[in-house]
C-alpha positions in Angstrom: 0.0 0.0 0.0 1.0 3.6 -0.4 1.2 4.0 3.4 3.5 1.1 3.8 5.7 2.4 1.0 5.9 5.8 2.6 6.9 4.2 5.9 9.6 2.1 4.3 11.0 5.1 2.5 11.1 7.1 5.8 13.0 4.2 7.5 15.4 4.0 4.5 16.1 7.8 4.7 16.6 7.7 8.5 19.2 4.8 8.2 20.9 6.4 5.3 21.5 9.6 7.3 24.3 11.5 5.6 26.5 13.2 8.2 28.9 16.1 7.3 32.3 15.1 8.7 33.5 17.4 11.5 36.7 19.2 10.8 38.7 18.6 14.0 40.7 21.4 15.6 41.4 19.3 18.7 42.0 15.7 19.7 40.1 13.8 22.3 42.7 11.2 23.5 41.2 8.1 25.2 43.5 5.8 27.1 42.1 2.2 27.3 43.7 0.4 30.2 42.5 -2.1 32.8 39.0 -0.7 33.5 39.4 -0.7 37.2 42.0 2.0 36.6 39.4 3.9 34.6 39.3 5.1 31.0 41.4 8.3 31.1 40.5 10.9 28.5 41.7 14.4 27.7 40.9 17.1 25.1 44.2 18.3 23.6 44.9 21.3 21.4 48.4 21.9 20.2 49.9 20.0 23.2 47.7 22.0 25.6 45.3 20.0 27.7 41.9 21.8 27.8 40.1 19.3 29.9 40.7 15.8 31.3 38.9 13.2 33.4 38.5 9.5 34.3 35.5 7.2 33.7 35.3 4.2 35.9 32.8 1.4 36.2 31.1 0.3 39.4 34.1 -1.7 40.6 32.7 -2.7 44.0 29.4 -3.8 42.5 31.1 -5.9 39.7 33.5 -7.6 42.2 30.6 -8.3 44.6 28.5 -9.8 41.8 31.4 -12.0 40.7 31.9 -13.4 44.1 28.2 -14.0 44.4 28.2 -15.8 41.0 31.2 -17.9 42.0 29.5 -19.1 45.3 26.2 -19.8 43.5 27.9 -21.7 40.7 29.8 -23.8 43.2 26.6 -24.7 45.1 24.7 -25.3 41.8 27.4 -27.7 40.7 27.6 -29.6 44.1 23.9 -29.8 45.0 22.2 -29.3 41.6 19.4 -27.3 43.4 17.3 -25.7 40.6 16.6 -22.7 42.8 20.4 -22.1 43.4 21.1 -22.6 39.7 18.4 -20.0 38.8 20.0 -17.5 41.3 23.4 -18.0 39.6 21.9 -17.3 36.2 20.1 -14.2 37.5 23.3 -12.9 39.1 25.1 -13.4 35.8 22.3 -11.5 34.0 22.7 -8.6 36.5 26.4 -8.4 35.9 26.0 -8.4 32.1 23.4 -5.6 32.3 25.6 -3.6 34.7 28.6 -3.8 32.3 26.5 -3.0 29.2 24.9 0.0 30.8 28.3 1.4 31.8 29.8 0.7 28.4 26.9 2.4 26.6 26.9 5.4 29.0 30.7 5.8 28.8 30.7 5.6 25.0 28.0 8.3 24.8 29.9 10.6 27.2 33.1 10.3 25.2 31.4 11.0 21.9 29.4 14.0 23.4 32.8 15.4 24.6 34.1 15.1 21.0 31.0 16.8 19.6 31.3 19.6 22.2 35.0 20.3 21.5 34.7 19.5 17.8 37.5 17.0 18.3 38.7 13.9 16.6 39.0 10.8 18.8 42.3 9.0 19.2 42.1 5.8 21.2 45.2 4.4 22.8 44.6 0.6 22.9 47.0 -2.0 24.2 48.3 -4.6 21.8 46.8 -8.1 21.7 50.1 -9.6 23.0 50.2 -7.2 26.0 46.6 -8.1 26.9 47.2 -11.9 26.5 50.2 -11.6 28.9 48.0 -9.9 31.4 45.2 -12.4 31.2 47.6 -15.4 31.4 49.8 -13.9 34.1 49.3 -13.3 37.8 46.5 -10.8 37.3 43.8 -11.1 40.0 41.0 -13.5 38.8 38.4 -11.0 40.0 40.0 -8.2 38.0 40.4 -10.1 34.7 36.9 -9.0 33.8 38.2 -5.4 33.6 40.5 -6.3 30.8 37.6 -6.8 28.5 36.9 -3.5 26.7 36.3 -4.7 23.2 32.7 -3.8 23.2 33.3 -0.3 24.7 35.8 0.4 21.8 33.2 -0.8 19.3 30.4 1.3 20.8 32.6 4.5 20.7 33.7 3.8 17.1 30.0 3.2 16.0 28.8 6.4 17.7 31.7 8.4 16.4 30.9 7.2 12.8 27.2 8.0 13.3 28.0 11.6 14.3 30.7 12.1 11.6 33.6 12.2 14.1 37.0 11.1 13.0 38.1 8.0 15.0 41.6 6.4 15.0 43.2 3.7 17.2 46.9 4.3 17.8 49.4 2.8 20.3 50.6 5.7 22.5 53.2 4.2 24.8 53.0 5.2 28.5 56.7 4.4 29.1 58.2 6.5 26.4 58.9 10.1 27.3 56.8 12.6 25.3 59.5 15.3 25.8 62.7 13.5 24.8 61.6 10.1 23.5 63.6 8.1 26.0 62.3 5.1 27.9 61.1 6.1 31.4 61.6 4.4 34.7 58.5 3.0 36.4 57.9 4.3 39.9 55.4 3.2 42.7 51.7 4.1 42.3 51.8 3.8 38.5 54.0 6.8 38.0 56.9 7.1 35.5 59.9 9.3 35.5 62.4 10.3 32.7 66.0 11.3 33.0 65.1 14.6 31.4 63.0 15.4 34.4 59.5 14.7 33.1 57.3 12.7 35.5 53.6 11.8 35.4 51.1 9.1 36.2 51.5 6.5 33.4 47.9 6.9 32.3 48.5 10.5 31.6 51.6 10.1 29.5 49.7 9.4 26.2 48.0 12.8 26.5 51.1 14.8 27.5 
């Protein structure tokens, strides 16, 4: 019918949505690390930091839910009680929703910042080998969940493309001095120091 054809045309136009690319004057640098350390971001213009911040998930809630799931899974396996098994499945569902809500909210905040500052997004993402070493190493079992930020990266990239924001992933090493290029010495509390005198928290080095 004519009505159905008009509705289909409207939907096609909505999903086509041509977006004029933003011409960036600034960069929004996003440092993906273990998520319990937070996603560090900064708006940079000609090496000057205009604004910075950290976005963290609900660490306490996530760890508490993981412990609850572990206990319920153990009871479910030992006793096979249907009620306990349903409780384990429910707890896993709550954890999944909690992570998804944070990822979606964080992606939206980052893209809104890029829109506000008319900035291109540069994501500092650890290499696959580095992540594999962390996951297979002595990393706390409860914190390994915070190494999974693949979906967050995808959500930011999708939203950036939707709004016409330039997005690029580039390895920005946190142990290489941004002033002289030398390898820096790692200090306590995740700080690094260079022989040239530069010092910073290692999460802030990529935006320096």
